[in-house]
Coordinates of C-alpha atoms in Angstrom, one line a residue:
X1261 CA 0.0 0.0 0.0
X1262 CA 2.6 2.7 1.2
X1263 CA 6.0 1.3 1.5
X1264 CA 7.7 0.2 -1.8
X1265 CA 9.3 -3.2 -1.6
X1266 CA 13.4 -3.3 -1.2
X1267 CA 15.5 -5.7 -3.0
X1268 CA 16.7 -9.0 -1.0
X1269 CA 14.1 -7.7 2.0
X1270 CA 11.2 -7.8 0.3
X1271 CA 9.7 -11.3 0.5
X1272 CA 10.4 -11.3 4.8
X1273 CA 8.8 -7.9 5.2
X1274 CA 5.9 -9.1 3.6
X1275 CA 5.6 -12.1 5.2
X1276 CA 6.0 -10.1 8.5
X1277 CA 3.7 -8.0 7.6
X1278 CA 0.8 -10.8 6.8
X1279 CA 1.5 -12.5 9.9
X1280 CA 0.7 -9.4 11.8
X1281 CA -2.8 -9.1 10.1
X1282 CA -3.9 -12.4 10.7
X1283 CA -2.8 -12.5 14.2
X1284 CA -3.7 -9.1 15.7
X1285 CA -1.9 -10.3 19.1
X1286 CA 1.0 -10.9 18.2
X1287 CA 3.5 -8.2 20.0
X1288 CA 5.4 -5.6 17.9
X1289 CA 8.9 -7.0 19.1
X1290 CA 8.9 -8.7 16.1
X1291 CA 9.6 -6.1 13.6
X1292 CA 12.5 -5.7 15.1
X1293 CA 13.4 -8.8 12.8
X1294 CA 13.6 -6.3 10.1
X1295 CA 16.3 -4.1 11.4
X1296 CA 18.6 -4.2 8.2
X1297 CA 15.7 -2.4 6.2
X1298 CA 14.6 0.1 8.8
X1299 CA 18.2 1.9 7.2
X1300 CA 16.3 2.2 4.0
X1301 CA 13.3 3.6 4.9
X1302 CA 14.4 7.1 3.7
X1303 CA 13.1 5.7 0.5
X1304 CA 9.4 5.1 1.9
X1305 CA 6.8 6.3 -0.6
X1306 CA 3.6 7.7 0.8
X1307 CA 0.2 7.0 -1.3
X1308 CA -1.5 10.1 -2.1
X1309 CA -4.6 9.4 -0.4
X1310 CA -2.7 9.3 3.2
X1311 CA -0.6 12.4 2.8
X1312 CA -3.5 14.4 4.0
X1313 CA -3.9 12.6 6.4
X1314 CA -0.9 12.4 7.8
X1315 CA 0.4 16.2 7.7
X1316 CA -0.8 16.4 11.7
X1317 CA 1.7 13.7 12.5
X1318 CA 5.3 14.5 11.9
X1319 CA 6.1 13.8 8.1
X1320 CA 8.0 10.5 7.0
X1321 CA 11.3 12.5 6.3
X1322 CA 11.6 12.3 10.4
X1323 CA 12.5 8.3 9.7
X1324 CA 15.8 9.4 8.2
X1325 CA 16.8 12.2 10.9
X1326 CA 19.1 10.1 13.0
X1327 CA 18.7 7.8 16.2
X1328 CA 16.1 9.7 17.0
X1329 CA 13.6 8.3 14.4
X1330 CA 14.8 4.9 14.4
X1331 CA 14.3 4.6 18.5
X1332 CA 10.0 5.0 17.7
X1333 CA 10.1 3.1 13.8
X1334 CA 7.4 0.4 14.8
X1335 CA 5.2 3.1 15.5
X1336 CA 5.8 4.9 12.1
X1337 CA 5.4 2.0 10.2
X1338 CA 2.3 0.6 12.0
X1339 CA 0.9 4.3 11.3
X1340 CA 1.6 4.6 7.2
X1341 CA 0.7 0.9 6.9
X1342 CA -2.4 0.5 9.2
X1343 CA -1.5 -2.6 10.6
X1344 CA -3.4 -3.6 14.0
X1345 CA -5.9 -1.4 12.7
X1346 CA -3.9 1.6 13.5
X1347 CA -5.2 4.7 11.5
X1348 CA -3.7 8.2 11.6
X1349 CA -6.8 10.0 11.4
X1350 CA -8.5 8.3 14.5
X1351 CA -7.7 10.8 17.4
X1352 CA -7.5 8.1 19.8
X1353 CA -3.9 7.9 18.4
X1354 CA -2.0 10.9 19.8
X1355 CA 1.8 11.3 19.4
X1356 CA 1.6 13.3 23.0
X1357 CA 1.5 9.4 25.3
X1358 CA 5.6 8.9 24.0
X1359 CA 7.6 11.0 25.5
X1360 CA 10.3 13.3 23.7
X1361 CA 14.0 14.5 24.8
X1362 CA 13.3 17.7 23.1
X1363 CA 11.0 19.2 20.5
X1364 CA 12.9 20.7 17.5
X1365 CA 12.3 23.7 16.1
X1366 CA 9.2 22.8 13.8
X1367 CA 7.7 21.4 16.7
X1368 CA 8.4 24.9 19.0
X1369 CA 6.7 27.0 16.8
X1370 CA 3.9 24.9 15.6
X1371 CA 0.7 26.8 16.1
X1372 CA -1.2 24.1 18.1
X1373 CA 1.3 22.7 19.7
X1374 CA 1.0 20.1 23.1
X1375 CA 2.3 21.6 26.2
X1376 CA 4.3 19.0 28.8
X1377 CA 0.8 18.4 30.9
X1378 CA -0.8 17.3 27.6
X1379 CA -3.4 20.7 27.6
X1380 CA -3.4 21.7 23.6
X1381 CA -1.6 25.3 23.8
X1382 CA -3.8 28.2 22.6
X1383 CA -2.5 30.0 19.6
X1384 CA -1.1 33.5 19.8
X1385 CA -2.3 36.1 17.1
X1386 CA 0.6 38.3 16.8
X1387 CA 1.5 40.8 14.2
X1388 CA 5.2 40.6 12.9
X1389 CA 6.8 43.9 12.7
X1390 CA 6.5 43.7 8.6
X1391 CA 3.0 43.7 9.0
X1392 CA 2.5 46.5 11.3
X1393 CA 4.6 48.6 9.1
X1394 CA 2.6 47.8 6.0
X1395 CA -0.6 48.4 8.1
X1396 CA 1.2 51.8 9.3
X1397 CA 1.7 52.6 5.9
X1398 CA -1.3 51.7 4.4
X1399 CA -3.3 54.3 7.1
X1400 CA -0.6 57.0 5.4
X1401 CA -2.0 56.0 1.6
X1402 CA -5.6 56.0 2.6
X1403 CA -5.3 59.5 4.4
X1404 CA -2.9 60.5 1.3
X1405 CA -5.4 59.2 -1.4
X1406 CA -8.6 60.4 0.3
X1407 CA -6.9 64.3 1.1
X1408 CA -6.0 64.2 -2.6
X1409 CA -8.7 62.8 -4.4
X1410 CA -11.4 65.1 -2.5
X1411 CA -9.2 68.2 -2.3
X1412 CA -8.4 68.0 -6.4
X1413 CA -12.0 67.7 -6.6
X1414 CA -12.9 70.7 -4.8
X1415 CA -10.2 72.8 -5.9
X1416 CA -11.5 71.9 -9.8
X1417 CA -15.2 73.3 -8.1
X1418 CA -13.4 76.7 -7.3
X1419 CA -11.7 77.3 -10.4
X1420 CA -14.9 77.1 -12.3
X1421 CA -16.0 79.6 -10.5
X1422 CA -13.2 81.9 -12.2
X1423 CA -12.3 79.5 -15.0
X1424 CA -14.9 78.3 -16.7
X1425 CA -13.1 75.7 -19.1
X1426 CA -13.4 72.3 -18.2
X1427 CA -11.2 70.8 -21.2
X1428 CA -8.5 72.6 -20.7
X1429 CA -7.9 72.0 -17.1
X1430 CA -8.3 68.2 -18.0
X1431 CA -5.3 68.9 -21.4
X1432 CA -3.3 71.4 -18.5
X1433 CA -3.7 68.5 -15.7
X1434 CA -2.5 65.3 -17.7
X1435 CA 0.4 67.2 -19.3
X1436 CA 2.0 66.3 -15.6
X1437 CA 1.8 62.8 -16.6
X1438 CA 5.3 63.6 -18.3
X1439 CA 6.8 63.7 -14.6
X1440 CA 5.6 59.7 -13.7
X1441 CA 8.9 58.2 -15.3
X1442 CA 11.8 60.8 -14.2
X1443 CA 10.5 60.6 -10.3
X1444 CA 9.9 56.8 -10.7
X1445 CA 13.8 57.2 -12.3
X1446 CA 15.0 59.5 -8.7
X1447 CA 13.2 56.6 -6.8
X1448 CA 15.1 54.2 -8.5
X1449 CA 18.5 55.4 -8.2
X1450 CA 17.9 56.1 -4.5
X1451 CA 16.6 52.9 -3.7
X1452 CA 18.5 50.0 -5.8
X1453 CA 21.5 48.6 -5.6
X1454 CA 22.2 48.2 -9.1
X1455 CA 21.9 51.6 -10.7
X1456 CA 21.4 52.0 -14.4
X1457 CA 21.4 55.2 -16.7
X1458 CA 18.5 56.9 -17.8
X1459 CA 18.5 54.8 -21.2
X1460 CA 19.2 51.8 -20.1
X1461 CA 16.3 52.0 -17.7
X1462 CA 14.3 53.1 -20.6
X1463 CA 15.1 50.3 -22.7
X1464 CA 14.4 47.6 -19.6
X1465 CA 11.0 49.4 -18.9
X1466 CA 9.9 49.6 -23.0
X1467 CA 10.2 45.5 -23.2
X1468 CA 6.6 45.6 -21.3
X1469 CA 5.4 46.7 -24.9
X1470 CA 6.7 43.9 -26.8
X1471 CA 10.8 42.8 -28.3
X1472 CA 11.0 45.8 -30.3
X1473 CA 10.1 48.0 -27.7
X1474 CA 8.2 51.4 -28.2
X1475 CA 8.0 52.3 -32.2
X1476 CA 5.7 53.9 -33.9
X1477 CA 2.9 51.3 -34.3
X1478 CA 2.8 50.6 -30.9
X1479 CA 2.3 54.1 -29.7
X1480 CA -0.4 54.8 -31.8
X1481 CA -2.3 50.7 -31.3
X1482 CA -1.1 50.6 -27.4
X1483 CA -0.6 54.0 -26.0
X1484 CA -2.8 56.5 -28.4
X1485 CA -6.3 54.9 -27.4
X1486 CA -5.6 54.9 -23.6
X1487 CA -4.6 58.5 -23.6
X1488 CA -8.4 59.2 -25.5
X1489 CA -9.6 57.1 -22.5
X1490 CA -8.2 59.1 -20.0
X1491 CA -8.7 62.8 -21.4
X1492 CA -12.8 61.5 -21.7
X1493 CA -12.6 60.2 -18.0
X1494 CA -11.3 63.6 -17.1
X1495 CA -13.0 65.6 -19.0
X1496 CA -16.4 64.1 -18.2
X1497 CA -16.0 64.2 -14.5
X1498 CA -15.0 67.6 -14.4
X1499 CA -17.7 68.4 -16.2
X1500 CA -20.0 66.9 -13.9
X1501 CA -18.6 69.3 -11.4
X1502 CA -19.9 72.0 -13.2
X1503 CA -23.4 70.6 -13.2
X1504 CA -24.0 69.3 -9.6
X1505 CA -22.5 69.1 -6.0
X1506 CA -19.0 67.2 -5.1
X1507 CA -20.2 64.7 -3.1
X1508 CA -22.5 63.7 -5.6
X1509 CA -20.0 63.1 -8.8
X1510 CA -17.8 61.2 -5.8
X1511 CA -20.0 58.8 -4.7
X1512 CA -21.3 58.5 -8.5
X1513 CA -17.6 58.0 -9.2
X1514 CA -17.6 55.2 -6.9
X1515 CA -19.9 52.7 -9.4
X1516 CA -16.5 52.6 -11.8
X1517 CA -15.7 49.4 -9.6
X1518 CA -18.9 47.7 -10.4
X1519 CA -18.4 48.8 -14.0
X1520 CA -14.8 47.1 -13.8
X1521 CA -16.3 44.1 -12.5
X1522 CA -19.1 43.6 -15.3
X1523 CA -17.1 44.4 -18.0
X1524 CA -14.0 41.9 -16.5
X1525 CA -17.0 39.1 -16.4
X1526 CA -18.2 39.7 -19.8
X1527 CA -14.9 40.2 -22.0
X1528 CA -11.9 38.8 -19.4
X1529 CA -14.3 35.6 -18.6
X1530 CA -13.7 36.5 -14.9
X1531 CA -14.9 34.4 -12.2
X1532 CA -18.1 34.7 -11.4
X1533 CA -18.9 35.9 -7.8
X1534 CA -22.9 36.5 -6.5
X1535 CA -21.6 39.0 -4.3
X1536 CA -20.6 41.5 -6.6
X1537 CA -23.3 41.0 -8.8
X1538 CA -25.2 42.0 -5.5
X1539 CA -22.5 45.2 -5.2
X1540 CA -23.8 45.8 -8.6
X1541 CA -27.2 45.9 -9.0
X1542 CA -26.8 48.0 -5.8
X1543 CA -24.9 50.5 -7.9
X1544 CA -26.9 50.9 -10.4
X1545 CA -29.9 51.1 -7.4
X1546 CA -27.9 54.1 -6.2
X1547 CA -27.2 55.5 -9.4
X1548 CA -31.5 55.8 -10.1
X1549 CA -32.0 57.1 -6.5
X1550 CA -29.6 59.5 -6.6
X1551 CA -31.5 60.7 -9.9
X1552 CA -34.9 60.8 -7.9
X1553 CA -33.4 62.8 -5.2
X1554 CA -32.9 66.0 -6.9
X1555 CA -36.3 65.3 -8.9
X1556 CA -35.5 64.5 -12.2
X1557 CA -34.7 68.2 -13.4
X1558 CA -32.5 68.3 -16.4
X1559 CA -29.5 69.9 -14.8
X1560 CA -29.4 67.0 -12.2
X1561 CA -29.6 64.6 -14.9
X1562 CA -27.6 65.5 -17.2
X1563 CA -24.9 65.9 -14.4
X1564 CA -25.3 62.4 -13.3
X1565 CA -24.9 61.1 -16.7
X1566 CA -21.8 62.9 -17.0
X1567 CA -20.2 61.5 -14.1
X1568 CA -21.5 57.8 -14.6
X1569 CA -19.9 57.7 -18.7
X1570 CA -16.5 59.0 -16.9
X1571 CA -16.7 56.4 -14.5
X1572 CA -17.8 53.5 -17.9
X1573 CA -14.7 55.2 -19.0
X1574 CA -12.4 54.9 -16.4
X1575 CA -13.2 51.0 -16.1
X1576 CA -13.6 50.5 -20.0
X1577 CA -9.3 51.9 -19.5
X1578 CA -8.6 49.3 -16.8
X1579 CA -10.1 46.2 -18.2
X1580 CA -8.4 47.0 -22.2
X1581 CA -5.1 47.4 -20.0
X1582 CA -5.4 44.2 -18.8
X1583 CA -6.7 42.9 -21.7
X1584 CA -4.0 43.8 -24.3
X1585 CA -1.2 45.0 -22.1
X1586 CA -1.5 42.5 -18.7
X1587 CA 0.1 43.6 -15.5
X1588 CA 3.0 46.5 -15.2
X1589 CA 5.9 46.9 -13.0
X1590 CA 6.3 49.6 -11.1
X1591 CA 9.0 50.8 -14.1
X1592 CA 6.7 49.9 -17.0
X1593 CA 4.0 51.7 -15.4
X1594 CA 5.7 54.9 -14.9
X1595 CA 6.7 54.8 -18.3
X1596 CA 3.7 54.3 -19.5
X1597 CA 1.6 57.3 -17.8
X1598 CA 4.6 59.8 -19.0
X1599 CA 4.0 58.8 -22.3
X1600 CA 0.2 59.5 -22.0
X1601 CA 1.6 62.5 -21.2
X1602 CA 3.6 63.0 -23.9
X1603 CA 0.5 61.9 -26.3
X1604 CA -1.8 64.7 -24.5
X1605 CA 1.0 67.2 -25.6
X1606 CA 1.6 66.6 -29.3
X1607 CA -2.2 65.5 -30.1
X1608 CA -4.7 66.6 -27.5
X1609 CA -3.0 70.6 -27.6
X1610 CA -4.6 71.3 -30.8
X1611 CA -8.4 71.0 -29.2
X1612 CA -8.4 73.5 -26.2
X1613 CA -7.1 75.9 -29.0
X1614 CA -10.2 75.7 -31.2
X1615 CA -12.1 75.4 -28.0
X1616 CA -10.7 78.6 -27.2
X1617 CA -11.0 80.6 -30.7
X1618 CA -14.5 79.3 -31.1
X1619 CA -15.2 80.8 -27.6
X1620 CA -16.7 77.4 -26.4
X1621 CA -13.8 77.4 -23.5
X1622 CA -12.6 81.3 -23.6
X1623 CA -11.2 83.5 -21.2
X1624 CA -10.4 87.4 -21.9
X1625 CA -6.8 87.2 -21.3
X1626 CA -4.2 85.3 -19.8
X1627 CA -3.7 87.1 -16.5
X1628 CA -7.8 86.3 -15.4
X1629 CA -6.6 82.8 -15.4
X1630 CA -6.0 81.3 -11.8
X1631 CA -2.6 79.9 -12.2
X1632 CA -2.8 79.1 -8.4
X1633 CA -6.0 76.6 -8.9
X1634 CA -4.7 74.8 -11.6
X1635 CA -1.3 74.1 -11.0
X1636 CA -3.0 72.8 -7.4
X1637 CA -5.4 70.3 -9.0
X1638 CA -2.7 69.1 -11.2
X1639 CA -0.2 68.5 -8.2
X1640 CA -3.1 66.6 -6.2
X1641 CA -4.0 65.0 -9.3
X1642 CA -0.6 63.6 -10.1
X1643 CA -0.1 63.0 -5.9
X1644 CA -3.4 60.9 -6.3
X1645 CA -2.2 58.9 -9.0
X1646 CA 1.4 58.3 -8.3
X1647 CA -0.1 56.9 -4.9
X1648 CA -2.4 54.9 -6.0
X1649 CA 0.0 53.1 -8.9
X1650 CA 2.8 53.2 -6.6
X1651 CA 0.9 52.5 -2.8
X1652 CA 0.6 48.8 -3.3
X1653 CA 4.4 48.9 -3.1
X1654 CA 4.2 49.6 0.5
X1655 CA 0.7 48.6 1.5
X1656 CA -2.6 46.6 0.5
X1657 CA -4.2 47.1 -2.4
X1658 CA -7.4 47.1 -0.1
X1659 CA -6.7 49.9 1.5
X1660 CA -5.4 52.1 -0.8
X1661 CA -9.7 51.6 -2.4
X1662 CA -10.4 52.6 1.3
X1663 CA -9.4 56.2 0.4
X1664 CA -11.5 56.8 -2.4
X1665 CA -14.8 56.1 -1.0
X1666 CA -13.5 57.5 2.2
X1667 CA -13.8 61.0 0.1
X1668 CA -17.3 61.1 -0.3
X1669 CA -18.1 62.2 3.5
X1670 CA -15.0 64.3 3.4
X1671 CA -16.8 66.2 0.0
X1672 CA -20.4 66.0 1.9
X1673 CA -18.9 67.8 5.0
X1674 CA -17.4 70.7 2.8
X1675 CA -20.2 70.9 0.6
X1676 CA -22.2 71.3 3.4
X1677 CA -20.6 74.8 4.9
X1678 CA -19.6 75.4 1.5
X1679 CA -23.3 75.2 -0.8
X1680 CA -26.8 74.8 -0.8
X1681 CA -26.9 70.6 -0.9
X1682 CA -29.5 68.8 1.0
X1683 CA -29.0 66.1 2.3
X1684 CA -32.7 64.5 2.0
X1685 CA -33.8 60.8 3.1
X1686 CA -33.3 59.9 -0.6
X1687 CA -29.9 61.0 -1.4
X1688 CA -28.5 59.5 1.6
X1689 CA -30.0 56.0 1.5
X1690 CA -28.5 56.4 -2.4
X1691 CA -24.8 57.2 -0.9
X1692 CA -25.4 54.6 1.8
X1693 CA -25.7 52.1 -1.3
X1694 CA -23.2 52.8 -3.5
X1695 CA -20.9 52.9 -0.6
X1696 CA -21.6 49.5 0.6
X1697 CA -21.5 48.1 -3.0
X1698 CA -17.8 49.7 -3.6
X1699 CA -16.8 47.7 0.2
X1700 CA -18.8 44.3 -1.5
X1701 CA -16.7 44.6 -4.3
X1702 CA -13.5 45.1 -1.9
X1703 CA -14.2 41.4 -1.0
X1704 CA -11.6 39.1 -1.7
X1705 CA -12.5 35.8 -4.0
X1706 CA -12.0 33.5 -1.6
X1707 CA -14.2 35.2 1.2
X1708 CA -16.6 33.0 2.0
X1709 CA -13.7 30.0 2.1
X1710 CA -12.9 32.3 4.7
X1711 CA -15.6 33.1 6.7
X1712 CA -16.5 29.1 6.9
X1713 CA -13.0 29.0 8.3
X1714 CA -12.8 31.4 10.9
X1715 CA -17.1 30.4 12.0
X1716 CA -15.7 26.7 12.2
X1717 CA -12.5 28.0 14.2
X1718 CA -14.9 29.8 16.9
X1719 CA -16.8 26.2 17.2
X1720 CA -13.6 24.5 18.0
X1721 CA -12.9 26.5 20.4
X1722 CA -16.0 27.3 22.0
X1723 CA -15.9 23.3 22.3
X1724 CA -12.3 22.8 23.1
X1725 CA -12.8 25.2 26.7
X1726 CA -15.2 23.0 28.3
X1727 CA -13.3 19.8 27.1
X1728 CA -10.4 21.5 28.9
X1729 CA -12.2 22.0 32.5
X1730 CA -13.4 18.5 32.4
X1731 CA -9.0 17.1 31.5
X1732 CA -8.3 19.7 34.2
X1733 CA -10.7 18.2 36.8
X1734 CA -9.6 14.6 36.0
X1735 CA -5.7 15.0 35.4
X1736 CA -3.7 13.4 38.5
X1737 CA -0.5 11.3 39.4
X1738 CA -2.0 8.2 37.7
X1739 CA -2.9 10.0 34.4
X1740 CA 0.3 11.7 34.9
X1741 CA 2.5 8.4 35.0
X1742 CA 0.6 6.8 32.3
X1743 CA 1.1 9.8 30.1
X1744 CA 5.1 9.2 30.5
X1745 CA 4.9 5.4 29.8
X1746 CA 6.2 4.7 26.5
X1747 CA 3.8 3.4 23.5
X1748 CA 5.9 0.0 22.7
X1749 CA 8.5 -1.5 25.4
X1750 CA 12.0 -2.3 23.9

């Protein structure tokens, strides 16, 4: 069953081992007969349909660790091969009853380990200093993302009041995207230990868009429709600005992850999770209430719409990324964003020009512009993204969602010293909902694996502490002496 047969040893072991099924009496002392093979059991082979249940037990790689696994051998091989009706599942057979010189240091810092008395130790949940510092961190991205995603917002509110061109913030903001790859390049050169040049990081960084690297086709198949896709998230979003209140474009901003998740089922073949279908239909329930709150009126409406096709946008960008360009490195991804940059300069420049000679975006001269405002919401703009592409570095990708959604009461509490909003029964059941769909879609795909865990852990327990009162109660010299007697005598 599990022990392959040995040359020369074969035909006695056998024997042996049929002798000891028939006769279920007969003592152990006899396998001691076999003592030239028990050399060669570091070749045992373990069927597949034990090893799970043998991975309480200490493994069969402890039979060729010295004296000390050839002193307990008959009860090794009575455990792999079942004879006397020994099973290693049944939890009548505990290891605990033999005693041990010395645990080694598997056995130390085993999670549910036996203590000398024989009472199962309790496990310890301790953070490791790595994980407090990525949990440190990851409060510092969620503050960083939240104070810049909600301040660029209403910074872009206040300079409409002055600057009443939409597109042209959007084609002034992205032209930052240039800076991604040099201050991904300082970071670099700070932080490795192999330092490159400028061009030979370039040339490292440009293999994420194929072997030949960044020509031409690629920048206009790979690169030129993902800039279009995020000057119309932009654009569409600060639009919506104009239209109605900040904390409703935020929250409405929120449905993108439900939008990432539909389209991810439908053209990625994603797996297919009932929870986030849940976090979606309660999007889109938000979405309509949110509509009803401010009554239908055309201003409110056509707002709405604004903000939900820049948030179709800003998902329909994330699932063609991973569709024809798959993950990024930090490097790759850098490079990428400064050359959406670079595409906003020499293609997108020519648009707020006729914006601005057909007087659809114009302003009377230069010096009415509020330099101040933008060059703010571009800095929080670029501080938003370069955190959120770069924050999973140090933190959890989790958390680093936490801070968008975590903007909406931040926008509610400003817009509410700040404007006229009302905050009505309606509109905040609708911002209750498409909150609580964004954290359903935070869920990781093996949640409920789990949740079934950690309910069946709390039974365990709950039924392990009355178990223990009872051993406590009973335990005395007798029990304590035949706890130290030895499973087989020698």
């Amino acid at each position: 069953m599990g022990i392959r047969e040995f040359p020369g040893g074969a035909p006695r072991s056998k024997s042996i081992a049929v002798g000891m099924r028939r006769s279920p009496d007969v003592s152990p002392r006899r396998l001691s007969d076999i003592s030239p093979q028990l050399r060669q059991l570091k070749y045992l082979v373990v069927d597949e349909a034990i090893k799970e249940d043998l991975k309480w037990s200490r493994s069969v790689e402890d039979l060729t660790s010295g004296p000390v696994g050839l002193t307990s051998i008959e009860e090794r091989i009575l455990r792999i091969t079942g004879y006397y009706g020994y099973q290693p599942w049944a939890a009548s057979c505990k290891r605990e009853e033999r005693p041990r010189d010395s645990p080694g240091p598997a056995e130390a810092q085993a999670p549910a380990g036996v203590e000398a008395g024989g009472r199962a130790s309790r496990r310890c949940w301790t953070c490791s200093p790595a994980q407090l510092k990525k949990i440190f961190w990851g409060v510092a991205v969620v503050l960083c993302v939240c104070s810049s995603w909600a301040g660029s917002t209403q910074l872009a509110k206040l300079t409409f009041r002055k600057f009443d061109a939409p597109f042209t913030l959007t084609w002034f903001a992205t032209n930052w995207n240039f800076l991604f790859f040099p201050l991904y390049y300082v970071g670099h050169v700070c932080k490795s230990t192999e330092k490159q040049s400028v061009k030979q990081r370039y040339r490292e960084c440009c293999r994420f868009f194929g072997d030949n690297g960044l020509t031409l086709k690629v920048f206009f198949t790979k690169a030129a429709p993902f800039g279009v896709l995020w000057t119309l998230t932009n654009y569409l979003y600060l639009h919506a600005i104009k239209k109605i209140n900040t904390t409703d474009v935020s929250v409405l901003f929120c449905c993108n992850k439900a939008f990432v998740f539909l389209l991810s089922w439908i053209v990625l073949r994603d797996r297919f999770m009932g929870v986030r279908i849940v976090a979606a239909i309660l999007a889109i329930a938000g979405i309509v209430m949110m509509t009803y709150a401010d009554g239908f009126h055309s201003h409110s409406v056509i707002g709405i719409a604004l903000v939900v096709a820049s948030a179709s946008m800003s998902a329909l960008y994330k699932v063609l990324f991973k569709l024809l360009l798959g993950s990024a490195k930090f490097g790759e991804a850098a490079l990428f964003l400064s050359i959406l940059g670079v595409f906003n300069i020499l293609f997108i420049t020519c648009i707020p020009i006729i914006l601005y000679f057909t007087k659809v975006e114009y302003w009377s001269s230069f010096d009415d512009i509020p330099w101040g405002n933008l060059c703010g919401f571009s800095v929080l703009l670029l501080t938003f993204n370069i955190v959120l592409n770069f924050g999973i570095a140090v933190t959890y990708p989790t958390l680093m969602s936490l801070g968008i959604v975590l903007s909406v009461p931040v926008n509610a509490v400003v817009d509410h010293y700040t404007s006229q909003i009302v905050f009505n029964g309606v509109r905040v059941i609708a911002i209750i909902i498409i909150g609580l769909g964004f954290l359903l879609l935070l869920l990781p795909e093996e949640w409920d694996v789990w949740l079934i865990k950690l309910l069946t852990r709390l039974k365990v327990r709950k039924k392990e502490e009355p178990a223990e009162g009872g051993a406590d109660l009973s335990s005395g010299p007798q029990s304590k002496n035949r706890r130290a007697r030895p499973s087989f005598a020698r």
